[in-house]
Every structure is written in structure tokens, then in C-alpha cells.
mmCIF file of C-alpha atoms in Angstrom:
data_model
loop_
_atom_site.group_PDB
_atom_site.id
_atom_site.type_symbol
_atom_site.label_atom_id
_atom_site.label_comp_id
_atom_site.label_asym_id
_atom_site.label_seq_id
_atom_site.Cartn_x
_atom_site.Cartn_y
_atom_site.Cartn_z
ATOM 1 C CA MET V 1 0.003 -0.124 0.184
ATOM 2 C CA SER V 2 3.649 2.402 0.442
ATOM 3 C CA LEU V 3 5.127 3.943 -1.959
ATOM 4 C CA LEU V 4 7.649 4.218 1.135
ATOM 5 C CA PRO V 5 11.793 1.860 0.659
ATOM 6 C CA GLU V 6 11.118 -1.442 1.347
ATOM 7 C CA SER V 7 13.684 0.149 3.778
ATOM 8 C CA ALA V 8 11.617 1.556 6.474
ATOM 9 C CA SER V 9 10.541 0.410 9.389
ATOM 10 C CA PHE V 10 7.194 -0.528 10.191
ATOM 11 C CA GLU V 11 5.828 3.133 12.259
ATOM 12 C CA GLU V 12 7.330 4.902 9.128
ATOM 13 C CA LEU V 13 5.083 2.905 6.598
ATOM 14 C CA VAL V 14 2.247 3.193 9.085
ATOM 15 C CA GLN V 15 1.991 7.109 9.083
ATOM 16 C CA ASP V 16 2.718 7.565 5.657
ATOM 17 C CA TYR V 17 -0.177 5.724 4.720
ATOM 18 C CA PHE V 18 -2.143 6.934 7.311
ATOM 19 C CA LEU V 19 -1.405 10.903 6.284
ATOM 20 C CA ALA V 20 -1.732 9.674 3.128
ATOM 21 C CA VAL V 21 -5.080 8.577 3.135
ATOM 22 C CA ARG V 22 -6.160 11.127 5.783
ATOM 23 C CA GLY V 23 -4.959 13.671 2.943
ATOM 24 C CA ALA V 24 -3.096 16.361 5.431
ATOM 25 C CA GLY V 25 -0.314 17.109 7.890
ATOM 26 C CA LEU V 26 3.095 16.450 7.750
ATOM 27 C CA MET V 27 3.691 14.205 11.088
ATOM 28 C CA LEU V 28 1.822 12.317 13.852
ATOM 29 C CA SER V 29 1.187 13.633 17.133
ATOM 30 C CA ALA V 30 2.662 12.572 20.321
ATOM 31 C CA LEU V 31 -0.281 10.557 20.888
ATOM 32 C CA ASP V 32 -0.530 9.050 18.179
ATOM 33 C CA THR V 33 2.711 8.107 17.599
ATOM 34 C CA GLU V 34 3.024 6.237 21.389
ATOM 35 C CA LEU V 35 -0.309 4.465 19.742
ATOM 36 C CA VAL V 36 1.704 2.730 16.823
ATOM 37 C CA THR V 37 4.532 2.164 18.938
ATOM 38 C CA ALA V 38 2.139 -0.176 20.585
ATOM 39 C CA TRP V 39 1.072 -1.980 17.468
ATOM 40 C CA ALA V 40 4.408 -2.337 15.923
ATOM 41 C CA GLN V 41 4.639 -4.071 18.943
ATOM 42 C CA GLU V 42 2.043 -6.352 18.399
ATOM 43 C CA GLY V 43 3.583 -8.204 15.489
ATOM 44 C CA VAL V 44 1.767 -7.972 12.646
ATOM 45 C CA PRO V 45 2.420 -7.301 8.191
ATOM 46 C CA PHE V 46 1.787 -3.374 8.079
ATOM 47 C CA GLU V 47 -0.481 -4.439 5.904
ATOM 48 C CA VAL V 48 -3.073 -5.899 9.099
ATOM 49 C CA VAL V 49 -2.495 -2.196 10.028
ATOM 50 C CA ALA V 50 -3.142 -0.600 6.621
ATOM 51 C CA ARG V 51 -6.448 -2.630 7.020
ATOM 52 C CA GLY V 52 -7.903 -1.060 9.432
ATOM 53 C CA ILE V 53 -7.112 2.828 8.878
ATOM 54 C CA SER V 54 -8.715 2.161 5.458
ATOM 55 C CA ARG V 55 -11.962 0.597 6.634
ATOM 56 C CA SER V 56 -12.136 3.839 9.606
ATOM 57 C CA ALA V 57 -11.371 6.519 6.170
ATOM 58 C CA GLU V 58 -14.051 4.558 4.537
ATOM 59 C CA LYS V 59 -16.394 4.665 6.799
ATOM 60 C CA ALA V 60 -15.371 8.845 7.704
ATOM 61 C CA LEU V 61 -14.851 9.705 3.952
ATOM 62 C CA TRP V 62 -18.515 10.186 2.810
ATOM 63 C CA ASP V 63 -19.436 12.669 5.984
ATOM 64 C CA ALA V 64 -16.538 14.969 5.765
ATOM 65 C CA ARG V 65 -16.575 18.276 4.456
ATOM 66 C CA PRO V 66 -15.410 19.697 2.095
ATOM 67 C CA GLY V 67 -11.500 20.800 2.652
ATOM 68 C CA GLU V 68 -11.743 18.118 5.963
ATOM 69 C CA PRO V 69 -9.324 15.673 7.065
ATOM 70 C CA VAL V 70 -11.162 12.033 6.635
ATOM 71 C CA LEU V 71 -9.484 11.584 9.572
ATOM 72 C CA ARG V 72 -9.117 13.623 12.426
ATOM 73 C CA SER V 73 -6.291 11.172 13.780
ATOM 74 C CA LEU V 74 -5.502 8.110 14.049
ATOM 75 C CA ARG V 75 -6.372 7.508 17.472
ATOM 76 C CA ALA V 76 -10.104 7.493 15.283
ATOM 77 C CA CYS V 77 -8.089 4.047 13.839
ATOM 78 C CA ARG V 78 -7.844 2.416 16.905
ATOM 79 C CA ARG V 79 -11.006 0.409 17.288
ATOM 80 C CA GLN V 80 -10.959 -1.174 13.551
ATOM 81 C CA VAL V 81 -6.927 -1.486 13.954
ATOM 82 C CA GLU V 82 -7.345 -3.118 16.803
ATOM 83 C CA THR V 83 -10.240 -5.235 15.358
ATOM 84 C CA GLU V 84 -7.897 -6.025 12.758
ATOM 85 C CA ILE V 85 -4.379 -6.964 14.150
ATOM 86 C CA ARG V 86 -7.067 -9.426 17.074
ATOM 87 C CA LYS V 87 -8.734 -11.224 13.406
ATOM 88 C CA TYR V 88 -5.343 -11.606 12.050
ATOM 89 C CA ARG V 89 -3.853 -13.015 15.539
ATOM 90 C CA ASP V 90 -6.272 -15.255 15.551
ATOM 91 C CA LEU V 91 -6.165 -17.178 12.735
ATOM 92 C CA SER V 92 -3.088 -16.740 12.678
ATOM 93 C CA ALA V 93 -2.584 -18.844 15.535
ATOM 94 C CA GLY V 94 -5.485 -20.838 14.659
ATOM 95 C CA GLN V 95 -2.784 -22.201 11.982
ATOM 96 C CA GLY V 96 -0.809 -23.360 14.695
ATOM 97 C CA GLU V 97 -4.265 -26.086 15.198
ATOM 98 C CA GLU V 98 -3.204 -27.777 11.837
ATOM 99 C CA ALA V 99 -0.019 -30.339 13.509
ATOM 100 C CA ARG V 100 -2.703 -31.717 15.580
ATOM 101 C CA PRO V 101 -4.064 -35.113 15.480
ATOM 102 C CA ALA V 102 -7.447 -34.620 13.721
ATOM 103 C CA SER V 103 -9.844 -35.613 16.116
ATOM 104 C CA SER V 104 -8.965 -32.914 18.529
ATOM 105 C CA LYS V 105 -9.927 -30.427 15.819
ATOM 106 C CA LYS V 106 -13.040 -28.819 15.522
ATOM 107 C CA ARG V 107 -12.688 -27.116 12.599
ATOM 108 C CA PRO V 108 -10.284 -26.810 9.918
ATOM 109 C CA ALA V 109 -8.400 -23.541 9.910
ATOM 110 C CA ARG V 110 -8.393 -20.678 8.095
ATOM 111 C CA SER V 111 -5.624 -18.305 7.531
ATOM 112 C CA TRP V 112 -6.097 -14.317 7.208
ATOM 113 C CA GLU V 113 -6.134 -14.146 3.962
ATOM 114 C CA GLU V 114 -8.179 -17.432 3.787
ATOM 115 C CA VAL V 115 -10.947 -15.429 5.276
ATOM 116 C CA ARG V 116 -10.350 -12.549 3.316
ATOM 117 C CA HIS V 117 -10.274 -14.255 0.221
ATOM 118 C CA ALA V 118 -13.380 -15.564 0.456
ATOM 119 C CA ARG V 119 -15.639 -12.647 1.688
ATOM 120 C CA LEU V 120 -14.408 -10.837 -1.129
ATOM 121 C CA CYS V 121 -15.795 -13.337 -3.421
ATOM 122 C CA ALA V 122 -18.767 -14.071 -1.867
ATOM 123 C CA ALA V 123 -19.089 -10.268 -1.650
ATOM 124 C CA LEU V 124 -18.613 -10.418 -6.056
ATOM 125 C CA ARG V 125 -20.831 -13.456 -6.526
ATOM 126 C CA ALA V 126 -23.503 -11.108 -4.700
ATOM 127 C CA LEU V 127 -23.067 -8.494 -7.086
ATOM 128 C CA THR V 128 -24.333 -10.768 -9.470
ATOM 129 C CA GLU V 129 -27.226 -10.785 -8.079
ATOM 130 C CA ARG V 130 -27.946 -7.485 -7.736
ATOM 131 C CA GLU V 131 -25.946 -6.220 -11.434
ATOM 132 C CA ALA V 132 -26.571 -8.840 -14.215
ATOM 133 C CA THR V 133 -24.669 -6.982 -16.925
ATOM 134 C CA LEU V 134 -20.997 -6.934 -14.353
ATOM 135 C CA ALA V 135 -21.565 -10.763 -13.645
ATOM 136 C CA PRO V 136 -20.023 -11.270 -17.110
ATOM 137 C CA ARG V 137 -17.027 -9.640 -15.483
ATOM 138 C CA VAL V 138 -16.864 -11.744 -12.008
ATOM 139 C CA HIS V 139 -16.966 -14.773 -13.790
ATOM 140 C CA ARG V 140 -14.019 -14.012 -14.949
ATOM 141 C CA LEU V 141 -12.624 -12.425 -12.266
ATOM 142 C CA LEU V 142 -13.040 -15.790 -10.207
ATOM 143 C CA ASP V 143 -11.333 -17.621 -12.555
ATOM 144 C CA THR V 144 -8.677 -15.922 -13.059
ATOM 145 C CA VAL V 145 -7.196 -13.471 -10.724
ATOM 146 C CA LEU V 146 -9.214 -14.614 -8.163
ATOM 147 C CA ALA V 147 -8.784 -18.288 -8.822
ATOM 148 C CA CYS V 148 -5.527 -18.310 -6.392
ATOM 149 C CA VAL V 149 -6.032 -17.913 -1.761
ATOM 150 C CA PRO V 150 -2.937 -14.931 -1.960
ATOM 151 C CA ARG V 151 0.036 -16.334 1.210
ATOM 152 C CA GLU V 152 1.033 -12.901 2.215
ATOM 153 C CA PRO V 153 -1.454 -9.471 3.341
ATOM 154 C CA ALA V 154 0.639 -7.783 0.820
ATOM 155 C CA ALA V 155 -0.413 -10.006 -2.354
ATOM 156 C CA MET V 156 -3.988 -10.149 -1.268
ATOM 157 C CA ASP V 157 -4.776 -6.351 -0.921
ATOM 158 C CA GLN V 158 -3.441 -6.432 -4.540
ATOM 159 C CA GLN V 159 -5.421 -8.863 -5.934
ATOM 160 C CA GLU V 160 -8.774 -7.272 -3.921
ATOM 161 C CA ALA V 161 -6.859 -3.417 -5.634
ATOM 162 C CA TRP V 162 -7.416 -5.654 -9.016
ATOM 163 C CA ALA V 163 -10.413 -7.228 -8.705
ATOM 164 C CA LEU V 164 -11.706 -3.144 -8.256
ATOM 165 C CA MET V 165 -10.113 -2.103 -10.942
ATOM 166 C CA ALA V 166 -11.285 -4.550 -12.549
ATOM 167 C CA LEU V 167 -15.363 -3.909 -11.883
ATOM 168 C CA LEU V 168 -14.310 -0.836 -12.589
ATOM 169 C CA ARG V 169 -13.883 -0.554 -16.581
ATOM 170 C CA ALA V 170 -16.690 -3.039 -16.623
ATOM 171 C CA LEU V 171 -18.800 -0.097 -16.293
ATOM 172 C CA PRO V 172 -20.384 1.979 -18.571
ATOM 173 C CA PHE V 173 -18.018 5.066 -19.609
ATOM 174 C CA ALA V 174 -20.173 7.931 -17.383
ATOM 175 C CA GLU V 175 -20.870 5.798 -14.419
ATOM 176 C CA ARG V 176 -16.320 5.287 -14.677
ATOM 177 C CA ARG V 177 -16.263 8.929 -15.028
ATOM 178 C CA THR V 178 -18.628 9.958 -12.019
ATOM 179 C CA VAL V 179 -17.089 7.349 -10.164
ATOM 180 C CA TRP V 180 -13.391 9.161 -10.594
ATOM 181 C CA ARG V 181 -15.210 12.239 -9.903
ATOM 182 C CA ASP V 182 -15.908 11.210 -7.130
ATOM 183 C CA ALA V 183 -12.713 9.705 -6.363
ATOM 184 C CA ARG V 184 -11.260 13.105 -6.720
ATOM 185 C CA THR V 185 -13.010 15.259 -4.415
ATOM 186 C CA GLY V 186 -11.475 16.604 -2.037
ATOM 187 C CA GLU V 187 -7.566 16.579 -2.653
ATOM 188 C CA GLN V 188 -5.032 18.406 -0.911
ATOM 189 C CA GLN V 189 -2.463 19.778 -2.976
ATOM 190 C CA LEU V 190 0.085 20.722 -0.525
ATOM 191 C CA MET V 191 0.399 16.779 0.227
ATOM 192 C CA THR V 192 3.594 14.983 -1.575
ATOM 193 C CA ALA V 193 3.371 13.367 -4.981
ATOM 194 C CA ARG V 194 3.585 10.326 -3.448
ATOM 195 C CA ALA V 195 0.606 10.050 -0.674
ATOM 196 C CA ARG V 196 -1.318 11.689 -3.523
ATOM 197 C CA ARG V 197 -0.522 8.256 -5.608
ATOM 198 C CA VAL V 198 -1.507 6.885 -2.302
ATOM 199 C CA ALA V 199 -4.271 8.528 -1.219
ATOM 200 C CA ARG V 200 -5.743 8.759 -4.952
ATOM 201 C CA ARG V 201 -5.894 4.804 -4.936
ATOM 202 C CA PHE V 202 -8.009 4.954 -1.235
ATOM 203 C CA ARG V 203 -10.637 7.097 -2.710
ATOM 204 C CA LEU V 204 -10.527 5.516 -5.737
ATOM 205 C CA GLN V 205 -10.933 1.851 -4.063
ATOM 206 C CA ALA V 206 -13.070 3.609 -2.354
ATOM 207 C CA ALA V 207 -15.420 4.822 -4.490
ATOM 208 C CA VAL V 208 -16.055 1.623 -6.169
ATOM 209 C CA ARG V 209 -16.714 -0.036 -3.353
ATOM 210 C CA ARG V 210 -19.479 2.701 -2.727
ATOM 211 C CA ARG V 211 -20.643 2.693 -6.312
ATOM 212 C CA LEU V 212 -20.454 -1.097 -6.202
ATOM 213 C CA ASP V 213 -22.103 -1.386 -2.806
ATOM 214 C CA MET V 214 -19.129 -3.424 -1.374
ATOM 215 C CA LYS V 215 -18.231 -1.769 0.657
ATOM 216 C CA GLU V 216 -17.181 -4.203 3.830
ATOM 217 C CA THR V 217 -15.746 -6.575 1.512
#
């Protein structure tokens, strides 16, 4: 999700992503910095925290007034981020159950990526019932882009992004133009070029999900 160098620290990645999605600011407050440090100690991938931030921001995006930041502070994302961290850790711990005797297993453990992949596929199948014209594109996505479950969070993020962009391209031109216009609303010209790209990508994916009523993937 970030365009920072691969050598960037977890804290730098989170700060960069939050400020880009927020659409304003150059650095975190002292309280927000403490929160990022606490998340770093959880030992989860950056993408897990970024997902919590993006979900919080997306919920706030459509209520924000023009020119206002989507989120006032990183602490506004705390509940959603910590929910994502808990899900990731619970599912990661469940993977250890595969080594237990079959008789002691209640059900096969699924990874964080498998759960997200299943939810995305289910949302796409539900979309075909609402918008039949998109059914051919959805079935093609399920057979190609979504045919395999990613093995890491970053790959899952990329897979979801590809699916959303493919659906955007399948919309009529007038609707695509409306989605693009919605995504550009509220852009901050004072942002760096890198932050603007991250922010635009977030807003575009949020606008596509809003148009397709796929907010809970």
C-alpha cells in the first residue's frame, strides 16, 4: 500500500499511509506516535494495520465536509485497527491447530488471507445478483485473478485492488467518469506526489466499493 522504500520501518509505513489517507498533515502527534509504537510491538504485518486505517477512513470519507481531513487523528482508527490485529492474530494462532490430531480439531483453520479471499469472492457473487451486466466480468475474475488464495497480506491487497479496477473498467463510461470524479473530490494539493498517489488509490477503491455496494469486503 505504501510507496516508501522497502527498508522503511513499520512506524514509517504506518505514518506515511495514515497521512496520505487522511489527506493532510506532515507528521503524527505524540499520542498517535505512541499508538503506532504499540501496534509495532504486536508483530503483525503493516498491511493488517493499514486495512484497519483504510476501513475507518472509508466509513468517515462520505461524511467529511469539503476541505476537511477524513480523519482527525490516528486514534480515530484505533478500534478498527485493533479489531484487524485481533483477527489476524486469532487466525494465525489457529494455523497451529493443523498439527493437532484430526480427532481434536473442531474445523480446519483458515488464514487471514483465506478469510479475506472468501469474503471478497462472496461479495462478488452477491454483486452478480444485483447487477447482471457485471456477471461475465465477475465470473472471469473468479476464474483468473481470484483463482488462487494469496499467501501474504500484501498480495491479498493487490488481488482485491485488481478486482476492483477490473470492475470499474466494466462500468459504462458515464459511470466510470462519476466514480473517478468522486475519487478526486477532496484532494489536497499540498501533499507530496507520493502521498497523493496513495490517497488517490485509496479514494478510488473506496468510490468503486461505494458504487457497487461492496463496502464490507
